[in-house]
Structure formats: C-alpha cells, structure tokens
Coordinates of C-alpha atoms in Angstrom, one line a residue:
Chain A
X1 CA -72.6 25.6 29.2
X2 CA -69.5 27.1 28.1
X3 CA -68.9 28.0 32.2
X4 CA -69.3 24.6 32.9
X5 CA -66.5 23.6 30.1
X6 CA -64.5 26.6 31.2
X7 CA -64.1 25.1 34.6
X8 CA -63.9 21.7 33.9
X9 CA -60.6 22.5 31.9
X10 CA -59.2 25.3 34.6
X11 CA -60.0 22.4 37.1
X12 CA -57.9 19.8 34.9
X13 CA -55.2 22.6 34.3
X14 CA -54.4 23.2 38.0
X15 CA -54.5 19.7 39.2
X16 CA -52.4 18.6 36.4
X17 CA -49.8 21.4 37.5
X18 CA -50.3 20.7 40.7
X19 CA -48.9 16.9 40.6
X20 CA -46.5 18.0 38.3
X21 CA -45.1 20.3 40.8
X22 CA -45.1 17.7 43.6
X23 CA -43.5 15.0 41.4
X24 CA -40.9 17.2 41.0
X25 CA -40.6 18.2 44.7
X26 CA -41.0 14.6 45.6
X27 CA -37.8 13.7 43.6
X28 CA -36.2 17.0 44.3
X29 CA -36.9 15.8 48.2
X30 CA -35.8 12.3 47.4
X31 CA -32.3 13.2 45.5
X32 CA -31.3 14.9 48.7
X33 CA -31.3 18.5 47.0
X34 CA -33.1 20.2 50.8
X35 CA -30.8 17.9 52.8
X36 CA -27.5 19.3 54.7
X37 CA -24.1 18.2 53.3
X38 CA -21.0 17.5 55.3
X39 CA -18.3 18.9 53.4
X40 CA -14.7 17.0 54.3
X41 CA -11.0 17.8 53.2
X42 CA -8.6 14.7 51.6
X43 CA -5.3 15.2 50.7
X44 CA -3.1 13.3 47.9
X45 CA 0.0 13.7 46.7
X46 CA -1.1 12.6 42.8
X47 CA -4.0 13.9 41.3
X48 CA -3.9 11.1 39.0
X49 CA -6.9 9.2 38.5
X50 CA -8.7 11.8 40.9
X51 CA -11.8 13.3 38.8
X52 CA -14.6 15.6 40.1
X53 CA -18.0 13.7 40.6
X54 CA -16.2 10.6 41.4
X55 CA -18.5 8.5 44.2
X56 CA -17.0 7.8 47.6
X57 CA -17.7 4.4 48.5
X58 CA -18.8 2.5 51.9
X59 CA -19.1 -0.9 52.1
X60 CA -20.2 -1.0 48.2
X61 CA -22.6 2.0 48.7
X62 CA -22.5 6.0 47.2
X63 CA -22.0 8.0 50.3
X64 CA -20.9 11.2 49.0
X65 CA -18.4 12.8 45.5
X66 CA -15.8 14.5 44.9
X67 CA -16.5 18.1 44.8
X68 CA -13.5 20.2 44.3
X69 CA -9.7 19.2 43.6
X70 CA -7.5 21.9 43.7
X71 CA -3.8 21.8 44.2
X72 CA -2.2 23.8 47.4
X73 CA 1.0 25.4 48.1
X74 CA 2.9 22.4 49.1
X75 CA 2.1 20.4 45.7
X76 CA -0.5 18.6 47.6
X77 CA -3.9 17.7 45.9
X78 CA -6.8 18.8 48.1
X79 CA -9.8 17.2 47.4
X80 CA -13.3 18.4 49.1
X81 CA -16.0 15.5 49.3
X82 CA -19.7 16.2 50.1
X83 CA -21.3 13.7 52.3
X84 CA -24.8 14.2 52.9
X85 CA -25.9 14.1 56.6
X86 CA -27.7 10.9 56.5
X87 CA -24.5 9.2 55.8
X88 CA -22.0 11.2 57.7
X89 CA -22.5 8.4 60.3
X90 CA -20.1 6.0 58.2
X91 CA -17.3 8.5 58.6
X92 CA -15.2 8.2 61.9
X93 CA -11.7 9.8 63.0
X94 CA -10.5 6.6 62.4
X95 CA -11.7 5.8 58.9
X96 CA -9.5 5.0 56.0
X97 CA -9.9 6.7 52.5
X98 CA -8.5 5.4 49.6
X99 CA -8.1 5.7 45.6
X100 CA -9.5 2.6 44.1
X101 CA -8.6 1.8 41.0
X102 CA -10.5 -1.5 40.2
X103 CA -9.6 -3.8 36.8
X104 CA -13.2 -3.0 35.6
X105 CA -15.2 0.0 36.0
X106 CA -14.3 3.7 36.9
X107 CA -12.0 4.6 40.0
X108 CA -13.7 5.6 43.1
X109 CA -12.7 6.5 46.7
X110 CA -13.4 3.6 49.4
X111 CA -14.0 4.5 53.1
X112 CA -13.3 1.8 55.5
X113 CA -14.5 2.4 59.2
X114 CA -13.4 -0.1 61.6
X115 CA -15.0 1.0 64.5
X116 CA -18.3 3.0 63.6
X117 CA -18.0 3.5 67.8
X118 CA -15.0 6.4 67.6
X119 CA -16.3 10.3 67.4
X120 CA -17.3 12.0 63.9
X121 CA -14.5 13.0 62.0
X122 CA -14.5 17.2 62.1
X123 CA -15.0 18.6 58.8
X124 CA -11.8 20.7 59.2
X125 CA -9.3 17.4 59.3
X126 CA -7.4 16.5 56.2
X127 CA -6.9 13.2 55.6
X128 CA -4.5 11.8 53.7
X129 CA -5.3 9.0 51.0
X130 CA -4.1 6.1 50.1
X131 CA -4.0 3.9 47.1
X132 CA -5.4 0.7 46.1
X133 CA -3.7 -0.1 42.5
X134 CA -5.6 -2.9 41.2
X135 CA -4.8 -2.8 37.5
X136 CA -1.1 -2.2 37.9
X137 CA -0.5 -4.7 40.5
X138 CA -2.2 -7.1 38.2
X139 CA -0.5 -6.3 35.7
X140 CA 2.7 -6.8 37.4
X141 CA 1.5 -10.1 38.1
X142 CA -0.1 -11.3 34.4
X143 CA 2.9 -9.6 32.5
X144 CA 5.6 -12.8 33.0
X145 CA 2.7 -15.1 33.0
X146 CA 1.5 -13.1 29.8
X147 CA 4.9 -13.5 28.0
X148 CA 5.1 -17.5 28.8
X149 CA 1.6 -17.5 27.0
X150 CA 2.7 -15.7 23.9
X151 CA 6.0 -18.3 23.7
X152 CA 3.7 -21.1 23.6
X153 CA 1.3 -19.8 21.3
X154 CA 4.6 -19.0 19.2
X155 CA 5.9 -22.3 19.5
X156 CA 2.0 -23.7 18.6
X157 CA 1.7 -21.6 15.4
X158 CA 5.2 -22.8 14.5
X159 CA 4.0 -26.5 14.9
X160 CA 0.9 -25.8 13.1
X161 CA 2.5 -24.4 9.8
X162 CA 4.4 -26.6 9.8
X163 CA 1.8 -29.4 9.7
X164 CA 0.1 -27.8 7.7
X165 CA 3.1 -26.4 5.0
X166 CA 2.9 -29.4 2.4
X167 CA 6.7 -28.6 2.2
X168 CA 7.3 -28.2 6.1
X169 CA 9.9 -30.0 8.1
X170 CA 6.8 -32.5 9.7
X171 CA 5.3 -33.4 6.1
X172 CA 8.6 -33.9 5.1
X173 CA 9.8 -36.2 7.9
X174 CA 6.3 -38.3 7.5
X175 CA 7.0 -38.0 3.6
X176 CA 10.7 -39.5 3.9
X177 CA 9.5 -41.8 6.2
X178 CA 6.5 -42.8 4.2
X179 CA 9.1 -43.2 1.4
X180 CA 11.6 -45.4 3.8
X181 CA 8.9 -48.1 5.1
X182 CA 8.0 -48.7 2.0
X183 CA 12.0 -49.1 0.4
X184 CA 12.2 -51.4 3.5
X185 CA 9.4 -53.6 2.6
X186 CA 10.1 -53.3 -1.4
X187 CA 13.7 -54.0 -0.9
X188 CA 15.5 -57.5 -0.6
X189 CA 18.5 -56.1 1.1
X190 CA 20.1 -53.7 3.3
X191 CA 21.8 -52.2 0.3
X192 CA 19.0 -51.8 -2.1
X193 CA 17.1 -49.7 -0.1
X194 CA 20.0 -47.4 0.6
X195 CA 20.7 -47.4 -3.2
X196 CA 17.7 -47.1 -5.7
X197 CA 19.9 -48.1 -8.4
X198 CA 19.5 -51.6 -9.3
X199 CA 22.5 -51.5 -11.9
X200 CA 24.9 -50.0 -9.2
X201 CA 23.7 -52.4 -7.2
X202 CA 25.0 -54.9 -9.2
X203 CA 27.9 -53.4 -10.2
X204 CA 28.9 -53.2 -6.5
X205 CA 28.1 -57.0 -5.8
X206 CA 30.2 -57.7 -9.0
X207 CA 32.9 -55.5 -7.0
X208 CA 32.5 -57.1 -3.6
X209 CA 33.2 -60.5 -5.2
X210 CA 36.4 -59.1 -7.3
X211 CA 37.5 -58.2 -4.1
X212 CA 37.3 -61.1 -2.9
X213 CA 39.3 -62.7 -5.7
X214 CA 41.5 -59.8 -5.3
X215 CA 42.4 -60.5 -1.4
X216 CA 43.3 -64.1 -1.8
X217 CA 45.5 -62.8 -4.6
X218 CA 46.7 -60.6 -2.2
X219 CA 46.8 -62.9 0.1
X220 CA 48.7 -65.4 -1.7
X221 CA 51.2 -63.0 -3.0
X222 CA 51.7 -61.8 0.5
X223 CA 52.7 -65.7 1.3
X224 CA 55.0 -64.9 -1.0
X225 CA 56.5 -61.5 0.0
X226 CA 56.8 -63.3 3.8
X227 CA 58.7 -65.9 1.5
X228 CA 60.7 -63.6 0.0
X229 CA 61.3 -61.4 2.8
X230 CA 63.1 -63.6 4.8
X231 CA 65.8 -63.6 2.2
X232 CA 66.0 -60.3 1.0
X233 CA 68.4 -57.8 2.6
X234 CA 67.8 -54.3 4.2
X235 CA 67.1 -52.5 0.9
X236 CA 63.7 -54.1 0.4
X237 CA 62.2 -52.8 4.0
X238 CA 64.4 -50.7 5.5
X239 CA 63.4 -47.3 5.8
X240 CA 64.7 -46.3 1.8
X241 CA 63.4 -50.0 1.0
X242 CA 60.8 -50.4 -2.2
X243 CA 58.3 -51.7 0.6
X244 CA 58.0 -48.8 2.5
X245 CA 57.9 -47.3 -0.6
X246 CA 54.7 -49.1 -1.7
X247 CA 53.2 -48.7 1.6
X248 CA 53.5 -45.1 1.5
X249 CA 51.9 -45.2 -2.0
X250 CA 49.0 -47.6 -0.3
X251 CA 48.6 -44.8 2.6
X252 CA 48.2 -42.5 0.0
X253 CA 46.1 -44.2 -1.9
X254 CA 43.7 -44.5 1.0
X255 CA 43.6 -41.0 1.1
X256 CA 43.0 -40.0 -2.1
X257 CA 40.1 -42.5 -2.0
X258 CA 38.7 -40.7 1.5
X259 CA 38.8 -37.7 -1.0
X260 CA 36.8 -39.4 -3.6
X261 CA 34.3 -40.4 -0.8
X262 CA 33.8 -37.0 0.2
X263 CA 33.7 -36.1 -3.6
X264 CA 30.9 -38.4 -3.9
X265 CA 29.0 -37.3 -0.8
X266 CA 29.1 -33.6 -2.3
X267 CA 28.1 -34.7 -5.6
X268 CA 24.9 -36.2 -4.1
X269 CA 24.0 -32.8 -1.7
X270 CA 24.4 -31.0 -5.1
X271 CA 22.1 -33.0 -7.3
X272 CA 19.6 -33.1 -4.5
X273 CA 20.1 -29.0 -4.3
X274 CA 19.4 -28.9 -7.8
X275 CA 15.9 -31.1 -7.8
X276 CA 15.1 -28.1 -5.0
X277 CA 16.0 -25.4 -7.0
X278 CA 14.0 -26.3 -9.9
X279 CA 10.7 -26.7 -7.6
X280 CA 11.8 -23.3 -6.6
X281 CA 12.3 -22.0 -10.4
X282 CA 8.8 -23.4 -10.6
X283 CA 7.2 -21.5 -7.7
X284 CA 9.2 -18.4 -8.8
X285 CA 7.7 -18.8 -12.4
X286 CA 4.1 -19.0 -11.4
X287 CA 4.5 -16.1 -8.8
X288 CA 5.7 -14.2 -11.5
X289 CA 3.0 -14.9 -14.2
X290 CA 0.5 -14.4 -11.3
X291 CA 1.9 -10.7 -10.8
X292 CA 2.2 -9.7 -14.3
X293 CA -1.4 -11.2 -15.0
X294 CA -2.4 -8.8 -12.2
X295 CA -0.4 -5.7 -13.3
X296 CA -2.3 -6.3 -16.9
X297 CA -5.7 -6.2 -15.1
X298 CA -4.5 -3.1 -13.4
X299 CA -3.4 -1.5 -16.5
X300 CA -6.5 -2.3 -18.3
X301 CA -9.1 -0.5 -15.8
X302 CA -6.9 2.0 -16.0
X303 CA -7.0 2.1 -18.9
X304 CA -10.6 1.9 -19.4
X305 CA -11.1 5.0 -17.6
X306 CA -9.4 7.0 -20.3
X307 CA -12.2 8.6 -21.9
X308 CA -12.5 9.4 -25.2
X309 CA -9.9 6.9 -25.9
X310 CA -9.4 5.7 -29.8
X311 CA -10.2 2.3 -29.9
X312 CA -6.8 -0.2 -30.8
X313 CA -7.6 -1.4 -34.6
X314 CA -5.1 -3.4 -36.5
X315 CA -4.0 -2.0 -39.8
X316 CA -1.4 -3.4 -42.4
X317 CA 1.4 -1.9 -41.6
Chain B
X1 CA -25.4 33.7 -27.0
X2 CA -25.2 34.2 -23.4
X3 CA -27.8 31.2 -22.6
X4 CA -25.2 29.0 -25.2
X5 CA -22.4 29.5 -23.1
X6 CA -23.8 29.2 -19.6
X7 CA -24.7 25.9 -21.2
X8 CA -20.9 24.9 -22.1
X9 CA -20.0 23.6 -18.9
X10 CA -22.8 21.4 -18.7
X11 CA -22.2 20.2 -22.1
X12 CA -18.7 19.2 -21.6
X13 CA -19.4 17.2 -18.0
X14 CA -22.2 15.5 -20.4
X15 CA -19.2 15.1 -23.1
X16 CA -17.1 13.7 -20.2
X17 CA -19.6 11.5 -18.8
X18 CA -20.5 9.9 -22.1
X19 CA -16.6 9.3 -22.2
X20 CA -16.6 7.3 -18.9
X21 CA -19.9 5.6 -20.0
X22 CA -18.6 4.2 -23.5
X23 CA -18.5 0.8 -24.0
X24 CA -15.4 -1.1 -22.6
X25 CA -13.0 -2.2 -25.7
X26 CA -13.2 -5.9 -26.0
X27 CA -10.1 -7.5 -24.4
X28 CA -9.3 -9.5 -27.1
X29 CA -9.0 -6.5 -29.6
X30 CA -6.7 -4.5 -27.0
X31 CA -4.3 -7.6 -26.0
X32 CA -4.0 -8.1 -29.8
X33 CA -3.3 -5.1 -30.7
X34 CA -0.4 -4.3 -27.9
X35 CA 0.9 -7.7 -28.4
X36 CA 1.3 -7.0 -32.4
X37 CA 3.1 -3.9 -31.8
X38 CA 5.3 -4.9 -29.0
X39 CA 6.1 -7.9 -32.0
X40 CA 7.0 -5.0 -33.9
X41 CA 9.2 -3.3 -31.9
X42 CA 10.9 -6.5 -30.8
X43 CA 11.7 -8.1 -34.3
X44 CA 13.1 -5.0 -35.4
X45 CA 15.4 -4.4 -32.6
X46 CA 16.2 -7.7 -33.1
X47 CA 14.7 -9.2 -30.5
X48 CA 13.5 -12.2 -31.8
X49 CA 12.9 -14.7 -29.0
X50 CA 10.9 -12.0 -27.8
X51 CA 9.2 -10.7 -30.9
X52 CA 8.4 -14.1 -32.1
X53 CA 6.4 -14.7 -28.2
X54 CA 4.3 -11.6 -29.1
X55 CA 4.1 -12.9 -32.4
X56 CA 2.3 -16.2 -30.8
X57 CA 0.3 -14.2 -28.4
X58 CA -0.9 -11.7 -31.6
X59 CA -2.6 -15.0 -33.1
X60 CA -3.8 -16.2 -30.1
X61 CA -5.9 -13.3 -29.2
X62 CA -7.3 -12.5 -32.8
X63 CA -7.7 -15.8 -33.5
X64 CA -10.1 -15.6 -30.0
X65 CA -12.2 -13.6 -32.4
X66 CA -12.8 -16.4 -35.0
X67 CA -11.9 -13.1 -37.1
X68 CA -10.2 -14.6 -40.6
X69 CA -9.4 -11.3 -42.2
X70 CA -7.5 -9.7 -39.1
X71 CA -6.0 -12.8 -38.9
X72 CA -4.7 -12.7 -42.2
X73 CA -3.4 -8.9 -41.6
X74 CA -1.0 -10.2 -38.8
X75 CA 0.3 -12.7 -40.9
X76 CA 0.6 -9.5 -43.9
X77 CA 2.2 -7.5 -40.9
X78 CA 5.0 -10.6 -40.4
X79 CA 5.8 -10.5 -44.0
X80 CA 5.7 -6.6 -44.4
X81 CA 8.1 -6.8 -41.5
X82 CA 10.0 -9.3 -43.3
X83 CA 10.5 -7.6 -46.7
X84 CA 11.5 -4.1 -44.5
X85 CA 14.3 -6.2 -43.8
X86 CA 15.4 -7.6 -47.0
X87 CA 14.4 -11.4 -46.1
X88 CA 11.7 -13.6 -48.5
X89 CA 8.6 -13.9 -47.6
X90 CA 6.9 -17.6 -46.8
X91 CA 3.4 -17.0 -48.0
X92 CA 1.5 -20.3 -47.0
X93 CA -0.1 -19.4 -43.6
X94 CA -1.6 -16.0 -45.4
X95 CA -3.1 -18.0 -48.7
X96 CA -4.5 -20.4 -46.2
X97 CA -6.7 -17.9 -44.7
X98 CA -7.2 -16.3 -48.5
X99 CA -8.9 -19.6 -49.3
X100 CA -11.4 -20.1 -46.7
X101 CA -12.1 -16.2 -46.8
X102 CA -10.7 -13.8 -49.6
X103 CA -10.5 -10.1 -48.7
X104 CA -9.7 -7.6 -51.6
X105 CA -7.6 -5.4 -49.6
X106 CA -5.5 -7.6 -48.2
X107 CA -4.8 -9.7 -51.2
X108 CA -4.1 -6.5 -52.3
X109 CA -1.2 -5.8 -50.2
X110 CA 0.0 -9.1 -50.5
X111 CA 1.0 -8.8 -54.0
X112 CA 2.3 -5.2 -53.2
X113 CA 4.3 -6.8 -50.7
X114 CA 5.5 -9.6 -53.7
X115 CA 6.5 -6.9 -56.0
X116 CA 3.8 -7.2 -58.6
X117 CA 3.3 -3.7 -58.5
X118 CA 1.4 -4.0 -62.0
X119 CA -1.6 -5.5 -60.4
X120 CA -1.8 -3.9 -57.4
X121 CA -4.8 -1.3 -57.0
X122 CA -3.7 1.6 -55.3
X123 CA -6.9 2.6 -53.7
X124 CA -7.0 -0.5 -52.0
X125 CA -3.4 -0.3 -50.7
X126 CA -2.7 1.9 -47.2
X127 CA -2.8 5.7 -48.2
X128 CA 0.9 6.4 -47.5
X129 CA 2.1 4.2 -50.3
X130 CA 0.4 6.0 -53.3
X131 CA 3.1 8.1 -54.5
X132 CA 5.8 5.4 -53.9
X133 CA 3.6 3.2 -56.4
X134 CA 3.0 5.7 -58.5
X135 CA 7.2 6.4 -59.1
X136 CA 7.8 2.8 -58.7
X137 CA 5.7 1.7 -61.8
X138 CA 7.4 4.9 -63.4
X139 CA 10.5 2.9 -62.8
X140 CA 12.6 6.1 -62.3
X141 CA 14.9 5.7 -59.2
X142 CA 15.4 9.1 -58.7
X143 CA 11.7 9.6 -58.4
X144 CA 11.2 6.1 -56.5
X145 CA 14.0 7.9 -53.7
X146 CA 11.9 11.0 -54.3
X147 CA 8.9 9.1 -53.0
X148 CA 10.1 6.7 -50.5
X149 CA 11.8 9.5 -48.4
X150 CA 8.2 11.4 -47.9
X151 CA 6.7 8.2 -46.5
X152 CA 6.1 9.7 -42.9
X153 CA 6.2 6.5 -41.1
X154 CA 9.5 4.8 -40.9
X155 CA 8.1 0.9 -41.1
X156 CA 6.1 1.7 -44.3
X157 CA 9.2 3.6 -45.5
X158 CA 11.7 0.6 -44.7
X159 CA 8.5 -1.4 -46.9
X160 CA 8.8 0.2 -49.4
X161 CA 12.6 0.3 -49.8
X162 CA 12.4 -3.2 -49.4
X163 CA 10.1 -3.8 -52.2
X164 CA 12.7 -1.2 -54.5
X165 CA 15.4 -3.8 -53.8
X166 CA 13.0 -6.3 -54.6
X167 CA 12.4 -4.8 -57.7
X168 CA 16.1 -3.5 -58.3
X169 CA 14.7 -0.5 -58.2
X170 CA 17.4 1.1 -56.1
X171 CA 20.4 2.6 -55.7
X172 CA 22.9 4.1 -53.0
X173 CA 20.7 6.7 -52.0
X174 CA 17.7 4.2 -51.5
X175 CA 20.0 2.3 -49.3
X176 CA 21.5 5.5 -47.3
X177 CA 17.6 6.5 -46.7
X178 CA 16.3 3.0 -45.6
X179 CA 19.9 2.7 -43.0
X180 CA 19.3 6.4 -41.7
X181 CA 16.0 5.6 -41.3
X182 CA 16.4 2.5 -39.5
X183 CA 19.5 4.1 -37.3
X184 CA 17.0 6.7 -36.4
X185 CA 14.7 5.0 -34.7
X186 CA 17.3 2.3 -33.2
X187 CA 15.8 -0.6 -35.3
X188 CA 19.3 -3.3 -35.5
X189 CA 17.5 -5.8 -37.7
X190 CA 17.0 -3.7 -40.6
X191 CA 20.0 -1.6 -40.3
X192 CA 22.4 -4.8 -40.4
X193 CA 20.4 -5.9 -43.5
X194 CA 20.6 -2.6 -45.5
X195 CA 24.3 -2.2 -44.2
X196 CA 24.5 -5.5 -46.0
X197 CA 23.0 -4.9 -48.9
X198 CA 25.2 -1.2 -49.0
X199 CA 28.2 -2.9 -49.2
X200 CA 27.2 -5.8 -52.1
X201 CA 26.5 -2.3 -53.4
X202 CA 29.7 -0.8 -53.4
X203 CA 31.4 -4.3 -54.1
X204 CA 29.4 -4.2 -57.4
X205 CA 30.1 -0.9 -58.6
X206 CA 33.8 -1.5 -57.6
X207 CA 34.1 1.1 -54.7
X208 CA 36.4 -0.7 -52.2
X209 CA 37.2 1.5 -49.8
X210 CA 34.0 2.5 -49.5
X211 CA 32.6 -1.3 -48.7
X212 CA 35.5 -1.9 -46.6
X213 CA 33.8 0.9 -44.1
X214 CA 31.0 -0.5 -44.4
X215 CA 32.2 -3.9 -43.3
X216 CA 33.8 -2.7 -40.6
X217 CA 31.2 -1.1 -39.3
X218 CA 28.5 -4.2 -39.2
X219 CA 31.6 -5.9 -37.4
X220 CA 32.0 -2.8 -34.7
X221 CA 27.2 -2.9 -34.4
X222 CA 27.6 -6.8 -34.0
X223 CA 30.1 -7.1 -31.3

C-alpha cells in the first residue's frame, strides 16, 4: 500500500519536473536564447539619446538591440547591435540606420532597406547613423504657432475679466450707456440730458434769452457807434484809439473766459475723481477690517495653544 | 525614590498634555478683556478717540455675556480711570446696572471711588488699597503719602491720589508722587492733570516761581 502511494507521488514528482523543464526550454527556445546572433558596428557622432537595450526597428518590427556603446579614439560613438540570424535577412549593404526620436514613446533605431536584393552587409562594416528628430522639428514648428495661441488666450482672459469685473471697462461702457438711453428717453431736450441739473438748466435758458436782449442792445448800440463813427476823428479807432482799446479788452475777455471753460472742465474731472476715490476708501476699509479680523483669529489659536495659560478676568482696577 | 523619578517625565508630558487639552477660553471673555486694557492704555496716554473705541468694544463683548456685574466693573473701571485723573465721575450708567442687579463689592468700590471712605468696607475693596484706607480715614497726610507711595500698581496708586485730592487730603508730595508716577510709565492724561493741580498748588500757598515752572512746563508737554 504505502509502495503503491510511494510511486504514485515519485511518478507525479518527475512528470511535474519534467514539463516544468520543457516549458522552460520551450520559451528559452522561443526567446531565441540557442539561436546565432549577428553582431553589427554603427557609428554616431552624439551619443545622445543612444541607450543600451534600445530595439532596432524594421518596417515597425524588433529586429535586433543595442548591445554595447562605447566611445573610440576619434570621439566617435560606436554602437554594437545584435541581430539574431533569422532577421539578418532585413539588413543589406545598402540599408539606412537611423536615431528615431518619435513625439511619443522611447527612441529607437530604424533600418530602411530599399532593395532587400543587394548582398548582406559584413559584420565588420561601420555604418554611420543618421537622425530622424521628430520632437525638435516639431517643436520648431508649434513654437510660433504656440506663442500666437498664448496671445489670444491673453487677449480672451483680458475680455473675460473684464466682462466679468462689475467695475471693468465693458460693464462700464454698458453701464454709461444703460445710463445714456435712458437720459435720452427721460429728457425733453438736447441739453437736459447733457446737464442733470434742472435749476442750471434753467438758469442757462434764462441766460440764452438775456443774451438775446443783450445782442440787440448790442446791436442797436453798434447802429450807433457806425453813427458815430463816421464823425469821429482818428483818436476813436486809430491804432491808440479807445476802440481798439475796448477790442483788445473784448479779446481778452474771450480769453479769460476760454480759461474759465477749462476751469470748469477740471472742476468736473475732479469731483468725478473724488466720487472714485471714496468707492476706493470703501474697498480699502473693508480689505482692511477683513485682514485685521484674520490676524485676530490668527492670534487667538495661537494663543490657545499657550498651555497653562491664566485665564483673562476683569478686576476693578 | 528611583521608581518616582523615572516617572517625572511622564508626569510632566501628562502635565503638558492636560495644558493643550484645557478648555478654550470663551472669546467673549478674551476680546473683553484685551479691549478693556488696550482702553486703559489709550485713555491714559491720552488717546481718547482711540480709548473711547475700546471702551465701545469692552461693552459690546461683556455685554455678549448678558453678565450685569462685569458690566458694571467696566463702567467702575471708566470712573476709576476718571478720578486717576482728577475729572468727576458721571455715575448713571453704573446705578443703572446696581438697580436691576446689586453686587456688594462693586457698590463697594463705587463709593470708595466717591470718597465716602467712612462706609466703605475694606475687605470688600481690591487688596492693594487697604493701607491707603486705613491712613486716609486717619486723615494724616503724611501717613496717606506714606501709603499711597507703596501701592505697587501705578493705576491703583494714581486712584488713590485721586481720591486724596478728592478728599483734600493732599499735599505737594501727594502731587510730586502721583506726576512721577504718571511720567514713569508715559501716561500724558494724568500727568497734565496733576501738573495742573501742582501749580493751583503752589498758586495757593503763594510760591510763584515755583508755579511759573510748572506752567511752563504743561506749555513745553502740550506743544
């Protein structure tokens, strides 16, 4: 009984070993391990972005890798690919190596054989290999393209905040606008809506008709200045004459009433600067409460982890 | 012994982390009581736009605790403050809160503060005025000096000069004390005030030259 058992397991043992052994030899076998490997010379004169184990490619395929680099006397980067024999059919005297460095994914050396007719290519040859510079060539390319993008996204963000600023320069042009339709429609005339006063308003239609009063005053007095003028003599408007005089004085008063205008105008920029400044004095206050309210906070945790701390009582004095 | 102090380390991590652990201080209790010092310190320098906003913000946070009797100590505090500096006292916010809820002690200090020093119970008043009382109700100036220069703290000490003036309990020491002590600690308010009163002083007992100093000196701290 217990011979029976005893074999049944010995049998189980060396089957068991047995396919482990030939799984192993089978993949062994498979990986190419037993099979003979060309061994081929390529020379750079960069080792840069050469690594050892990197594939060498044909027609999308792993034919072979990169088994030694070393650098020679000349500065030239040898590099020694293995090809196993079942692909050394792909490499021809005529075929092309070179360093591709695709956008995406590792580098890797391409072979391209034109003509898969032309005699093996003898192990002692060095090639020399050239380079395919995807990434940098694209860059090269996207950069300009790259910097136009940023502008506009620049420019868009700029349009954006500014929509979206209540105060920006696009609320504030719908805002004034907003504010002039509805002066238009609210306001009999031309000048009301450019004045908001109603009493200056007034006042300045009072003025307009003075002035009317005022020029056919003028006017008539004028009548009688032509009147006069034809009898008076060369001391009323010569050059020294009192009308020059007074025209001089009326030029001067147009000046000084130019002045006045631009007084005005200035007056108006400053009051508007002032409204402005107090929103600001308003935004300044709360920013400041804000950061004092959070400096307290601070101070208080702080605070709390004081141990042993007495606790604040207040006491008459 | 040795098992005791291979314990002491563990002890004082347990000391420590009890520490950490208390209970957080109510945040009403610690605004209150930094805003009634900094009122303090700001009405004596002087500062009284500033001293009276801490003032506000001392009664708004106590009065967050619906507390009537602490309430009534920072109105006692505002007085006190008032009689270090020689000015009368406006009572009618503190007998408010007396009505609704009477505390002994600080009804106490209330008439200390008023000068009725004949009905004031000195076990109920703050420790560091029991000798001054004592000497004041002696009604001995050299002793009431004698007693107001130990007070430790300066603000009780510029209290209890106040109250001697009240009282007329003073003289040109009392004065000298309550202006060195106010100089000391860089308090304007009551140093302009017992400057003052130095030089009525001097004007009173005939000493010219001497209040003519003095007046020139208030004019030299005020510009």
């Amino acid at each position: 009984m217990l011979n029976k058992n005893a074999f049944k397991v010995g049998l189980f043992v060396v089957i068991t070993t047995f396919l482990v052994v030939m799984t192993i030899g089978f993949m062994v076998y498979k990986k190419g391990v037993f099979e003979k490997v060309y061994t081929y010379t390529l020379s750079s004169k960069s080792g840069e972005n050469l690594t050892l184990g990197m594939p060498v490619v044909f027609s999308g395929f792993t034919i072979g890798k990169v088994d030694v680099l070393e650098l020679n006397e000349e500065g030239v980067v040898l590099i020694t690919i293995k090809v196993p024999k079942r692909h050394i059919k792909w490499i021809r005297s005529n075929s092309v190596f070179s360093l591709d460095k695709p956008l995406i994914g590792a580098p890797k050396i391409t072979v391209i054989t034109e003509n898969l007719n032309s005699p093996p290519l003898s192990p002692e040859a060095i090639v020399e290999i050239g380079t395919a510079n995807d990434i940098n060539e694209i860059i090269k390319r996207v950069n300009p393209i790259l910097e136009m993008v940023n502008r506009i996204a620049a420019n868009i963000e700029t349009i954006s905040v500014n929509l979206a600023n209540p105060r920006g320069d696009v609320n504030k042009i719908l805002r004034n606008a907003e504010k002039l339709t509805s002066n238009l429609s609210g306001k009999p005339s031309l000048l009301d809506m450019a004045v908001d006063d109603r009493e200056s308003i007034n006042a300045l239609y009072s003025a307009m008709k003075s002035t009317k009063v005022i020029t056919s005053q003028i006017e008539d007095t004028l009548k009688k200045v032509d009147a006069m003028a034809v009898k008076t003599d060369e001391k009323v408007y010569g050059r020294e004459g009192s009308l020059s005089l007074v025209n001089n004085i009326l030029k001067d008063l147009i000046i000084k009433l130019q002045n006045l205008d631009a007084t005005l105008a200035n007056v108006n920029t400053i009051s508007k600067d002032a409204a402005d400044s107090t929103k600001d004095f308003k935004l300044l206050r709360e920013e400041i409460d804000g950061t004092i309210y959070s400096i307290k906070e601070l101070v208080k945790k702080v605070d709390d982890l004081v141990p042993f701390k007495k606790e604040p009582d207040i006491k008459l004095p | 012994m040795k098992k005791y102090v291979s314990a002491l380390p563990f002890f004082f991590v347990a000391c420590i982390i009890a520490g950490c652990a208390s209970k957080p201080i109510p945040e009403w209790r610690y605004e209150s009581f930094g805003q009634l010092e900094n009122y303090k310190i700001n009405y004596l320098k002087s500062k009284d736009q500033v001293a009276e906003f801490h003032y506000r913000k001392t009664l708004e946070e106590v009065k967050r605790s619906g507390d009537l009797k602490l309430i009534a100590k920072v109105y006692l505090t505002k007085y006190a403050l008032k009689a270090a500096v020689l000015e009368d006292v406006a009572d009618s916010d503190y007998l408010d809160m007396d009505v609704i809820e009477p505390d002994k002690e600080n009804r106490n200090f209330f008439v200390f503060l008023q000068g009725n020093l004949s009905i004031v119970d000195a076990k109920l008043l703050p420790a560091q005025y029991g000798p001054f009382l004592k000497a004041a109700l002696g009604g001995k100036e050299r002793e009431v000096n004698d007693a107001v220069s130990k007070i430790d703290d300066s603000l009780s000490c510029l209290i209890a000069i106040g109250i001697t003036v009240k009282k007329n309990l003073y003289n040109e020491e009392t004065l000298q004390t309550a202006v060195n002590t106010a100089s000391a600690n860089g308090w304007q308010k009551p140093l302009l005030a017992h400057l003052g009163k130095l030089e009525q002083y001097y004007e009173a007992t005939n000493e010219k030259a001497k209040a003519s100093k003095i007046r020139q000196k208030i004019k030299a701290i005020k510009n």
